[in-house]
mmCIF file of C-alpha atoms and ligand atoms in Angstrom:
data_model
loop_
_atom_site.group_PDB
_atom_site.id
_atom_site.type_symbol
_atom_site.label_atom_id
_atom_site.label_comp_id
_atom_site.label_asym_id
_atom_site.label_seq_id
_atom_site.Cartn_x
_atom_site.Cartn_y
_atom_site.Cartn_z
ATOM 1 C CA MET A 1 7.060 -8.610 35.197
ATOM 2 C CA MET A 2 6.161 -10.374 31.918
ATOM 3 C CA LYS A 3 2.523 -9.716 31.086
ATOM 4 C CA GLN A 4 1.700 -11.001 27.647
ATOM 5 C CA HIS A 5 3.101 -13.110 24.913
ATOM 6 C CA PHE A 6 2.597 -11.935 21.350
ATOM 7 C CA ASP A 7 4.565 -14.232 19.128
ATOM 8 C CA GLN A 8 1.898 -16.754 18.205
ATOM 9 C CA SER A 9 0.970 -17.238 14.590
ATOM 10 C CA PRO A 10 49.456 -8.566 12.831
ATOM 11 C CA ASN A 11 48.788 -10.926 15.328
ATOM 12 C CA LYS A 12 49.727 -14.570 15.038
ATOM 13 C CA VAL A 13 47.330 -16.278 12.709
ATOM 14 C CA LEU A 14 46.249 -19.900 12.566
ATOM 15 C CA LYS A 15 46.834 -19.808 8.828
ATOM 16 C CA LYS A 16 46.193 -23.464 8.177
ATOM 17 C CA ASP A 17 42.910 -23.376 10.080
ATOM 18 C CA ILE A 18 41.784 -20.257 8.311
ATOM 19 C CA LYS A 19 42.683 -21.561 4.851
ATOM 20 C CA ASP A 20 40.690 -24.699 5.530
ATOM 21 C CA TYR A 21 37.644 -22.899 6.780
ATOM 22 C CA GLY A 22 34.409 -24.411 5.627
ATOM 23 C CA PRO A 23 31.051 -25.479 6.943
ATOM 24 C CA ASP A 24 32.423 -28.531 8.771
ATOM 25 C CA SER A 25 35.408 -26.933 10.472
ATOM 26 C CA CYS A 26 33.455 -25.087 13.198
ATOM 27 C CA SER A 27 34.896 -25.453 16.662
ATOM 28 C CA SER A 28 32.635 -27.140 19.195
ATOM 29 C CA GLU A 29 31.803 -25.726 22.581
ATOM 30 C CA ASP A 30 29.695 -27.288 25.255
ATOM 31 C CA ASP A 31 27.144 -24.665 26.048
ATOM 32 C CA ASP A 32 23.647 -25.375 24.874
ATOM 33 C CA THR A 33 23.358 -22.284 22.659
ATOM 34 C CA VAL A 34 26.216 -23.697 20.635
ATOM 35 C CA ASP A 35 24.647 -27.125 20.473
ATOM 36 C CA GLN A 36 21.370 -25.675 19.413
ATOM 37 C CA ILE A 37 22.781 -23.536 16.632
ATOM 38 C CA GLN A 38 25.054 -26.331 15.414
ATOM 39 C CA VAL A 39 22.198 -28.831 15.331
ATOM 40 C CA ILE A 40 20.134 -26.323 13.453
ATOM 41 C CA LYS A 41 22.968 -25.762 10.969
ATOM 42 C CA LYS A 42 23.272 -29.499 10.317
ATOM 43 C CA GLU A 43 19.569 -29.728 9.624
ATOM 44 C CA THR A 44 19.803 -26.779 7.298
ATOM 45 C CA LYS A 45 22.683 -28.393 5.433
ATOM 46 C CA LYS A 46 20.687 -31.580 5.044
ATOM 47 C CA GLN A 47 17.825 -29.603 3.652
ATOM 48 C CA ARG A 48 20.082 -27.891 1.150
ATOM 49 C CA ASN A 49 21.606 -31.181 -0.023
ATOM 50 C CA SER A 50 18.361 -33.004 -0.467
ATOM 51 C CA VAL A 51 16.758 -34.143 -3.703
ATOM 52 C CA SER A 52 15.600 -31.904 -6.466
ATOM 53 C CA ALA A 53 11.920 -32.590 -5.700
ATOM 54 C CA GLU A 54 12.385 -30.273 -2.776
ATOM 55 C CA ALA A 55 13.939 -27.620 -4.966
ATOM 56 C CA TYR A 56 11.026 -28.044 -7.336
ATOM 57 C CA GLY A 57 8.632 -27.623 -4.401
ATOM 58 C CA MET A 58 10.430 -24.447 -3.333
ATOM 59 C CA PHE A 59 10.251 -23.107 -6.860
ATOM 60 C CA ASN A 60 6.512 -23.723 -6.994
ATOM 61 C CA LYS A 61 6.085 -22.058 -3.633
ATOM 62 C CA ARG A 62 7.932 -19.004 -4.915
ATOM 63 C CA GLU A 63 5.652 -18.822 -7.927
ATOM 64 C CA ASN A 64 2.632 -18.891 -5.639
ATOM 65 C CA PHE A 65 3.879 -16.142 -3.377
ATOM 66 C CA LYS A 66 1.455 -13.249 -3.222
ATOM 67 C CA PRO A 67 2.921 -10.264 -1.426
ATOM 68 C CA ILE A 68 0.867 -9.090 1.558
ATOM 69 C CA VAL A 69 -0.026 -5.423 1.712
ATOM 70 C CA ILE A 70 -0.943 -4.021 5.115
ATOM 71 C CA ALA A 71 -2.455 -0.551 4.814
ATOM 72 C CA LYS A 72 -0.406 2.155 6.521
ATOM 73 C CA SER A 73 0.217 5.886 6.372
ATOM 74 C CA GLN A 74 3.051 7.363 4.289
ATOM 75 C CA ASP A 75 4.632 8.478 7.561
ATOM 76 C CA THR A 76 4.733 4.871 8.837
ATOM 77 C CA LYS A 77 6.084 3.693 5.461
ATOM 78 C CA ASN A 78 8.885 6.247 5.680
ATOM 79 C CA LYS A 79 9.775 5.085 9.169
ATOM 80 C CA ILE A 80 9.926 1.458 7.993
ATOM 81 C CA TYR A 81 12.115 2.405 4.991
ATOM 82 C CA LYS A 82 14.496 4.203 7.333
ATOM 83 C CA ARG A 83 14.734 1.222 9.654
ATOM 84 C CA ILE A 84 15.185 -1.442 6.975
ATOM 85 C CA ASN A 85 17.820 0.647 5.233
ATOM 86 C CA GLU A 86 19.913 0.520 8.409
ATOM 87 C CA ALA A 87 19.261 -3.122 9.423
ATOM 88 C CA PHE A 88 21.873 -5.695 8.271
ATOM 89 C CA MET A 89 19.202 -8.227 7.519
ATOM 90 C CA PHE A 90 17.916 -6.213 4.552
ATOM 91 C CA ASN A 91 21.283 -5.038 3.160
ATOM 92 C CA CYS A 92 21.222 -7.135 0.008
ATOM 93 C CA LEU A 93 17.687 -6.327 -1.104
ATOM 94 C CA ASP A 94 16.907 -4.282 -4.186
ATOM 95 C CA LEU A 95 14.330 -1.458 -4.298
ATOM 96 C CA LYS A 96 11.443 -3.671 -5.376
ATOM 97 C CA GLU A 97 12.147 -6.140 -2.597
ATOM 98 C CA ARG A 98 12.357 -3.342 -0.047
ATOM 99 C CA GLU A 99 8.954 -2.095 -1.199
ATOM 100 C CA ILE A 100 7.472 -5.581 -0.668
ATOM 101 C CA ILE A 101 8.909 -5.636 2.856
ATOM 102 C CA VAL A 102 7.564 -2.171 3.671
ATOM 103 C CA ASN A 103 4.100 -3.151 2.443
ATOM 104 C CA ALA A 104 4.096 -6.396 4.424
ATOM 105 C CA MET A 105 5.368 -5.017 7.710
ATOM 106 C CA GLU A 106 2.886 -4.394 10.464
ATOM 107 C CA GLU A 107 3.325 -1.885 13.243
ATOM 108 C CA LYS A 108 2.938 -3.462 16.680
ATOM 109 C CA ARG A 109 2.941 -1.599 19.973
ATOM 110 C CA PHE A 110 3.923 -3.101 23.291
ATOM 111 C CA LYS A 111 3.680 -1.924 26.856
ATOM 112 C CA SER A 112 6.475 -2.095 29.348
ATOM 113 C CA GLY A 113 6.667 -5.709 30.617
ATOM 114 C CA ASP A 114 4.939 -7.311 27.604
ATOM 115 C CA GLN A 115 6.579 -10.503 26.389
ATOM 116 C CA VAL A 116 7.108 -10.276 22.647
ATOM 117 C CA ILE A 117 8.893 -13.621 22.148
ATOM 118 C CA LYS A 118 8.870 -16.686 24.392
ATOM 119 C CA GLN A 119 11.806 -19.103 24.232
ATOM 120 C CA GLY A 120 10.850 -22.587 22.983
ATOM 121 C CA GLU A 121 7.734 -21.526 21.110
ATOM 122 C CA GLU A 122 7.157 -21.417 17.388
ATOM 123 C CA GLY A 123 8.076 -18.086 15.823
ATOM 124 C CA ASN A 124 6.230 -16.348 13.062
ATOM 125 C CA TYR A 125 7.693 -12.855 12.928
ATOM 126 C CA LEU A 126 10.961 -11.011 12.613
ATOM 127 C CA TYR A 127 10.877 -7.671 14.441
ATOM 128 C CA VAL A 128 12.618 -4.379 13.728
ATOM 129 C CA ILE A 129 12.579 -1.829 16.562
ATOM 130 C CA ASP A 130 11.365 1.668 15.792
ATOM 131 C CA GLU A 131 10.955 2.944 19.355
ATOM 132 C CA GLY A 132 11.726 1.637 22.827
ATOM 133 C CA GLN A 133 14.059 -0.873 24.415
ATOM 134 C CA LEU A 134 13.612 -4.617 24.801
ATOM 135 C CA ASP A 135 15.487 -7.083 27.005
ATOM 136 C CA CYS A 136 16.668 -10.464 25.774
ATOM 137 C CA PHE A 137 16.893 -13.455 28.182
ATOM 138 C CA LYS A 138 17.965 -17.001 27.558
ATOM 139 C CA LYS A 139 17.243 -20.051 29.700
ATOM 140 C CA TYR A 140 20.232 -22.416 29.680
ATOM 141 C CA GLN A 141 19.782 -26.099 30.431
ATOM 142 C CA ASN A 142 21.626 -26.253 33.729
ATOM 143 C CA GLN A 143 20.543 -22.932 35.156
ATOM 144 C CA PRO A 144 17.279 -22.438 37.049
ATOM 145 C CA GLU A 145 16.757 -18.804 35.984
ATOM 146 C CA PRO A 146 17.008 -17.212 32.528
ATOM 147 C CA THR A 147 20.236 -15.278 31.899
ATOM 148 C CA TYR A 148 19.977 -11.646 30.800
ATOM 149 C CA LEU A 149 21.812 -11.283 27.459
ATOM 150 C CA LYS A 150 21.296 -7.793 26.118
ATOM 151 C CA THR A 151 18.996 -4.808 25.643
ATOM 152 C CA TYR A 152 17.876 -4.097 22.089
ATOM 153 C CA GLN A 153 17.723 -0.489 20.881
ATOM 154 C CA PRO A 154 15.842 1.256 18.021
ATOM 155 C CA GLY A 155 17.185 0.205 14.592
ATOM 156 C CA GLU A 156 18.091 -3.308 15.740
ATOM 157 C CA SER A 157 16.186 -6.429 14.738
ATOM 158 C CA PHE A 158 15.534 -9.741 16.463
ATOM 159 C CA GLY A 159 13.557 -12.940 16.041
ATOM 160 C CA GLU A 160 15.305 -14.030 12.841
ATOM 161 C CA LEU A 161 16.709 -17.368 14.089
ATOM 162 C CA ALA A 162 13.390 -19.203 14.255
ATOM 163 C CA LEU A 163 12.613 -18.121 10.703
ATOM 164 C CA LEU A 164 16.081 -18.744 9.242
ATOM 165 C CA TYR A 165 16.530 -22.206 10.745
ATOM 166 C CA ASN A 166 12.930 -23.301 11.191
ATOM 167 C CA ALA A 167 13.582 -23.788 14.885
ATOM 168 C CA PRO A 168 11.845 -22.864 18.158
ATOM 169 C CA ARG A 169 12.579 -19.426 19.550
ATOM 170 C CA ALA A 170 16.100 -19.513 21.031
ATOM 171 C CA ALA A 171 15.573 -16.767 23.627
ATOM 172 C CA SER A 172 12.832 -14.614 25.172
ATOM 173 C CA ILE A 173 12.302 -10.926 24.478
ATOM 174 C CA VAL A 174 10.456 -8.596 26.864
ATOM 175 C CA SER A 175 9.584 -4.967 26.244
ATOM 176 C CA LYS A 176 11.469 -2.949 28.857
ATOM 177 C CA THR A 177 9.770 0.333 27.927
ATOM 178 C CA PRO A 178 6.716 1.019 25.766
ATOM 179 C CA SER A 179 7.875 0.038 22.287
ATOM 180 C CA VAL A 180 6.915 0.275 18.625
ATOM 181 C CA LEU A 181 8.041 -2.631 16.438
ATOM 182 C CA PHE A 182 7.651 -3.431 12.769
ATOM 183 C CA ALA A 183 6.828 -7.124 12.379
ATOM 184 C CA LEU A 184 7.568 -9.064 9.201
ATOM 185 C CA ASP A 185 5.626 -12.298 8.690
ATOM 186 C CA ARG A 186 7.356 -15.635 8.086
ATOM 187 C CA GLU A 187 6.121 -16.056 4.515
ATOM 188 C CA THR A 188 7.385 -12.708 3.271
ATOM 189 C CA PHE A 189 10.635 -13.245 5.171
ATOM 190 C CA ASN A 190 11.095 -16.679 3.552
ATOM 191 C CA HIS A 191 10.471 -15.414 0.046
ATOM 192 C CA ILE A 192 12.332 -12.141 0.135
ATOM 193 C CA VAL A 193 14.971 -12.112 2.880
ATOM 194 C CA LYS A 194 15.895 -15.632 3.941
ATOM 195 C CA ASP A 195 18.153 -16.831 1.113
ATOM 196 C CA ALA A 196 20.351 -13.736 1.026
ATOM 197 C CA ALA A 197 20.596 -13.590 4.836
ATOM 198 C CA MET A 198 21.499 -17.297 5.139
ATOM 199 C CA LYS A 199 24.080 -17.064 2.368
ATOM 200 C CA LYS A 200 25.835 -14.157 4.033
ATOM 201 C CA ARG A 201 25.927 -15.867 7.426
ATOM 202 C CA GLN A 202 27.210 -19.139 6.017
ATOM 203 C CA LYS A 203 29.816 -17.375 3.903
ATOM 204 C CA TYR A 204 31.525 -15.581 6.756
ATOM 205 C CA GLU A 205 30.737 -17.388 10.014
ATOM 206 C CA ASP A 206 33.297 -20.167 9.656
ATOM 207 C CA PHE A 207 36.053 -17.737 8.705
ATOM 208 C CA LEU A 208 35.237 -15.587 11.734
ATOM 209 C CA THR A 209 35.220 -18.624 14.030
ATOM 210 C CA LYS A 210 38.902 -19.202 13.247
ATOM 211 C CA LEU A 211 40.115 -15.660 13.865
ATOM 212 C CA PRO A 212 42.375 -15.529 16.940
ATOM 213 C CA VAL A 213 41.030 -12.125 18.027
ATOM 214 C CA LEU A 214 37.499 -13.542 18.232
ATOM 215 C CA GLN A 215 38.435 -16.717 20.125
ATOM 216 C CA SER A 216 37.185 -15.375 23.463
ATOM 217 C CA ILE A 217 33.612 -15.100 22.167
ATOM 218 C CA ALA A 218 31.797 -18.089 23.667
ATOM 219 C CA ASP A 219 28.348 -17.490 22.209
ATOM 220 C CA PRO A 220 28.280 -18.302 18.469
ATOM 221 C CA TYR A 221 25.352 -15.929 18.097
ATOM 222 C CA GLU A 222 27.765 -13.024 18.640
ATOM 223 C CA LYS A 223 29.825 -14.210 15.642
ATOM 224 C CA THR A 224 26.647 -14.448 13.612
ATOM 225 C CA LYS A 225 26.020 -10.757 14.273
ATOM 226 C CA ILE A 226 29.533 -9.910 13.094
ATOM 227 C CA ALA A 227 28.907 -11.934 9.912
ATOM 228 C CA ASP A 228 25.703 -9.946 9.321
ATOM 229 C CA SER A 229 27.516 -6.641 9.607
ATOM 230 C CA ILE A 230 30.354 -7.455 7.206
ATOM 231 C CA GLU A 231 30.906 -5.586 3.981
ATOM 232 C CA GLN A 232 33.292 -7.335 1.599
ATOM 233 C CA LYS A 233 35.576 -5.346 -0.716
ATOM 234 C CA CYS A 234 38.273 -6.363 -3.206
ATOM 235 C CA TYR A 235 41.416 -4.363 -3.986
ATOM 236 C CA LYS A 236 43.952 -4.576 -6.806
ATOM 237 C CA GLN A 237 47.743 -4.537 -6.381
ATOM 238 C CA GLY A 238 48.863 -1.064 -5.244
ATOM 239 C CA GLU A 239 45.368 0.229 -4.509
ATOM 240 C CA ILE A 240 45.045 2.442 -1.418
ATOM 241 C CA ILE A 241 42.653 0.977 1.152
ATOM 242 C CA VAL A 242 42.919 3.549 3.966
ATOM 243 C CA ASN A 243 44.764 6.861 3.918
ATOM 244 C CA GLN A 244 47.233 7.982 6.553
ATOM 245 C CA GLY A 245 45.415 10.569 8.702
ATOM 246 C CA ALA A 246 41.969 8.997 8.189
ATOM 247 C CA THR A 247 39.563 9.606 11.057
ATOM 248 C CA GLN A 248 37.328 6.600 10.349
ATOM 249 C CA GLY A 249 38.099 3.437 12.343
ATOM 250 C CA ASP A 250 36.538 0.664 10.250
ATOM 251 C CA ILE A 251 38.059 -2.705 11.117
ATOM 252 C CA HIS A 252 39.351 -4.659 8.096
ATOM 253 C CA PHE A 253 39.921 -8.422 8.286
ATOM 254 C CA VAL A 254 42.090 -9.894 5.522
ATOM 255 C CA GLU A 255 40.170 -12.755 3.912
ATOM 256 C CA SER A 256 42.796 -13.304 1.226
ATOM 257 C CA GLY A 257 45.716 -11.461 -0.377
ATOM 258 C CA GLU A 258 48.141 -9.149 1.374
ATOM 259 C CA VAL A 259 48.122 -5.590 2.747
ATOM 260 C CA LEU A 260 51.042 -3.318 3.612
ATOM 261 C CA ALA A 261 50.978 -0.627 6.298
ATOM 262 C CA MET A 262 53.101 2.341 5.202
ATOM 263 C CA LYS A 263 54.302 5.240 7.322
ATOM 264 C CA ASN A 264 55.814 8.241 5.558
ATOM 265 C CA GLY A 265 56.533 6.119 2.487
ATOM 266 C CA GLN A 266 58.159 3.233 4.419
ATOM 267 C CA GLN A 267 56.643 -0.209 4.848
ATOM 268 C CA VAL A 268 56.164 -0.896 8.572
ATOM 269 C CA PHE A 269 53.817 -3.890 8.728
ATOM 270 C CA LYS A 270 52.427 -6.612 6.502
ATOM 271 C CA TYR A 271 48.979 -8.193 6.924
ATOM 272 C CA VAL A 272 47.940 -11.576 5.576
ATOM 273 C CA GLN A 273 44.899 -13.828 5.814
ATOM 274 C CA GLY A 274 43.302 -13.622 9.276
ATOM 275 C CA ASP A 275 45.044 -10.372 10.297
ATOM 276 C CA TYR A 276 43.116 -7.170 10.852
ATOM 277 C CA PHE A 277 43.902 -3.459 10.648
ATOM 278 C CA GLY A 278 42.285 -0.001 10.722
ATOM 279 C CA GLU A 279 41.212 -0.087 14.379
ATOM 280 C CA ILE A 280 43.495 2.674 15.746
ATOM 281 C CA PRO A 281 41.169 5.717 15.230
ATOM 282 C CA LEU A 282 38.299 3.800 16.824
ATOM 283 C CA LEU A 283 40.187 2.516 19.863
ATOM 284 C CA LEU A 284 42.428 5.500 20.559
ATOM 285 C CA SER A 285 40.326 8.377 19.163
ATOM 286 C CA ARG A 286 43.172 9.612 16.992
ATOM 287 C CA ASN A 287 43.915 9.767 13.285
ATOM 288 C CA GLN A 288 45.148 6.714 11.427
ATOM 289 C CA PRO A 289 48.971 6.754 11.622
ATOM 290 C CA PHE A 290 49.429 4.408 8.617
ATOM 291 C CA GLN A 291 48.451 4.204 5.010
ATOM 292 C CA PHE A 292 47.192 0.746 3.995
ATOM 293 C CA ILE A 293 47.849 -0.534 0.472
ATOM 294 C CA SER A 294 46.858 -3.790 -1.222
ATOM 295 C CA ASN A 295 49.931 -5.881 -2.081
ATOM 296 C CA ALA A 296 48.148 -8.531 -4.177
ATOM 297 C CA ASN A 297 45.892 -8.482 -7.161
ATOM 298 C CA ASN A 298 42.751 -9.671 -5.473
ATOM 299 C CA THR A 299 42.987 -8.717 -1.844
ATOM 300 C CA SER A 300 39.646 -9.476 -0.251
ATOM 301 C CA LEU A 301 38.773 -7.626 2.945
ATOM 302 C CA LEU A 302 35.857 -8.183 5.298
ATOM 303 C CA ILE A 303 35.021 -4.854 6.855
ATOM 304 C CA VAL A 304 33.099 -4.103 10.039
ATOM 305 C CA GLY A 305 32.255 -0.401 9.818
ATOM 306 C CA GLU A 306 32.862 1.878 12.788
ATOM 307 C CA GLY A 307 29.088 2.417 13.074
ATOM 308 C CA ASN A 308 28.546 -1.309 13.637
ATOM 309 C CA TYR A 309 31.325 -1.706 16.185
ATOM 310 C CA LYS A 310 29.115 -1.227 19.268
ATOM 311 C CA ASN A 311 26.770 -4.038 18.250
ATOM 312 C CA THR A 312 29.453 -6.461 17.164
ATOM 313 C CA LEU A 313 33.150 -6.184 18.005
ATOM 314 C CA VAL A 314 32.844 -4.238 21.254
ATOM 315 C CA ILE A 315 32.628 -7.673 22.907
ATOM 316 C CA VAL A 316 36.358 -8.187 22.146
ATOM 317 C CA GLU A 317 37.443 -4.611 22.882
ATOM 318 C CA LYS A 318 39.738 -5.752 25.683
ATOM 319 C CA GLN A 319 41.549 -8.065 23.282
ATOM 320 C CA LEU A 320 41.692 -5.432 20.522
ATOM 321 C CA LYS A 321 43.231 -2.965 22.976
ATOM 322 C CA ALA A 322 45.734 -5.517 24.297
ATOM 323 C CA ASN A 323 46.759 -6.252 20.693
ATOM 324 C CA LEU A 324 47.730 -2.592 20.157
ATOM 325 C CA SER A 325 51.066 -3.570 21.729
ATOM 326 C CA LYS A 326 51.950 -5.175 18.364
ATOM 327 C CA TYR A 327 52.583 -1.718 16.942
ATOM 328 C CA ASN A 328 55.801 -1.519 19.011
ATOM 329 C CA GLY A 329 55.917 2.217 19.456
ATOM 330 C CA GLN A 330 55.012 2.976 15.820
ATOM 331 C CA ILE A 331 51.838 4.777 16.891
HETATM 332 P P1 CMP B 401 14.695 -16.230 17.624
HETATM 333 O O1 CMP B 401 15.286 -17.499 18.110
HETATM 334 O O2 CMP B 401 13.801 -16.304 16.456
HETATM 335 O O3 CMP B 401 13.906 -15.538 18.836
HETATM 336 C C1 CMP B 401 14.660 -15.085 19.952
HETATM 337 C C2 CMP B 401 15.690 -14.109 19.445
HETATM 338 O O4 CMP B 401 16.612 -13.609 20.396
HETATM 339 C C3 CMP B 401 16.606 -14.794 18.430
HETATM 340 O O5 CMP B 401 15.856 -15.187 17.293
HETATM 341 C C4 CMP B 401 17.660 -13.726 18.250
HETATM 342 O O6 CMP B 401 17.183 -12.745 17.361
HETATM 343 C C5 CMP B 401 17.746 -13.119 19.665
HETATM 344 N N1 CMP B 401 18.997 -13.476 20.392
HETATM 345 C C6 CMP B 401 19.854 -12.591 20.946
HETATM 346 N N2 CMP B 401 20.891 -13.177 21.526
HETATM 347 C C7 CMP B 401 20.728 -14.496 21.339
HETATM 348 C C8 CMP B 401 21.517 -15.635 21.700
HETATM 349 N N3 CMP B 401 22.649 -15.519 22.387
HETATM 350 N N4 CMP B 401 21.075 -16.836 21.313
HETATM 351 C C9 CMP B 401 19.918 -16.941 20.629
HETATM 352 N N5 CMP B 401 19.128 -15.892 20.267
HETATM 353 C C10 CMP B 401 19.530 -14.682 20.612
#
């Protein structure tokens, strides 16, 4: 029962599509989550394109920003550092920025059944989970009851959409067990985290939308999470990307350039834009049978690390496993 509400204050690639990816080439779907996020994106684009007076206003606001410091023990600070170092949302921040976040975060405790976020209301905090589990529900337009979406675990964060897009809360979050959360206020989020987080999402979301292996994902929010988790790396011609025998199963998507899969010195596969590789150790719990080498001077790869797989790509595991047939007995 909800008691309280606290959130007041080598596969075939569609090469043409992928080459043309850009903010306006998103596919449309008719569920209301999609509509909501797309509407929000349009508004955000408008905001970004608007006159320089707004930019001037933003600049002034930045100048006026006075970091909040909420007193806390060194032990609590250490816990917050640990959590923000693992959360995607804070990946791009430097040490000084991380310190500002740690100072501003406030520990909040919830009992089992407490409602932390209520869909449709204004949102003022982003939350990072330190302890406990929280359930996420979403009420869709044509359904009488909210749909259960997922259970959040320690280390994960939620509540960023309302702050990123200046929109009402897109789902409800209820504490399933007693929980300890670190809450970051809207103002600190806007000044320190928002720009970098938005940039990363916008940079990769449209590319991911066009990838055949991700086509079965209906909820665009799932693609957003993949975008958050991506690490981009560039490789020169001839550079080794993954060694034969590697135990790590990071999944590499080719953003541009070309990659060769080699087995015992022989080329066995070629990967181009939109293809992915590296998944075999993760899916089959065995060593990597190929060596992967860059075959272009600026091969750009978008990598989802094995550690992030459960929160991101596990949703397409069936498809990833079905696609293993492309290796035609080479593994
Ligand atoms: P926000 O809209 O601020 O508050 C509710 C949060 O639920 C949202 O941010 C996301 O962090 C999280 N959430 C998880 N899954 C979804 C989903 N499918 N659609 C929207 N929000 C989701």
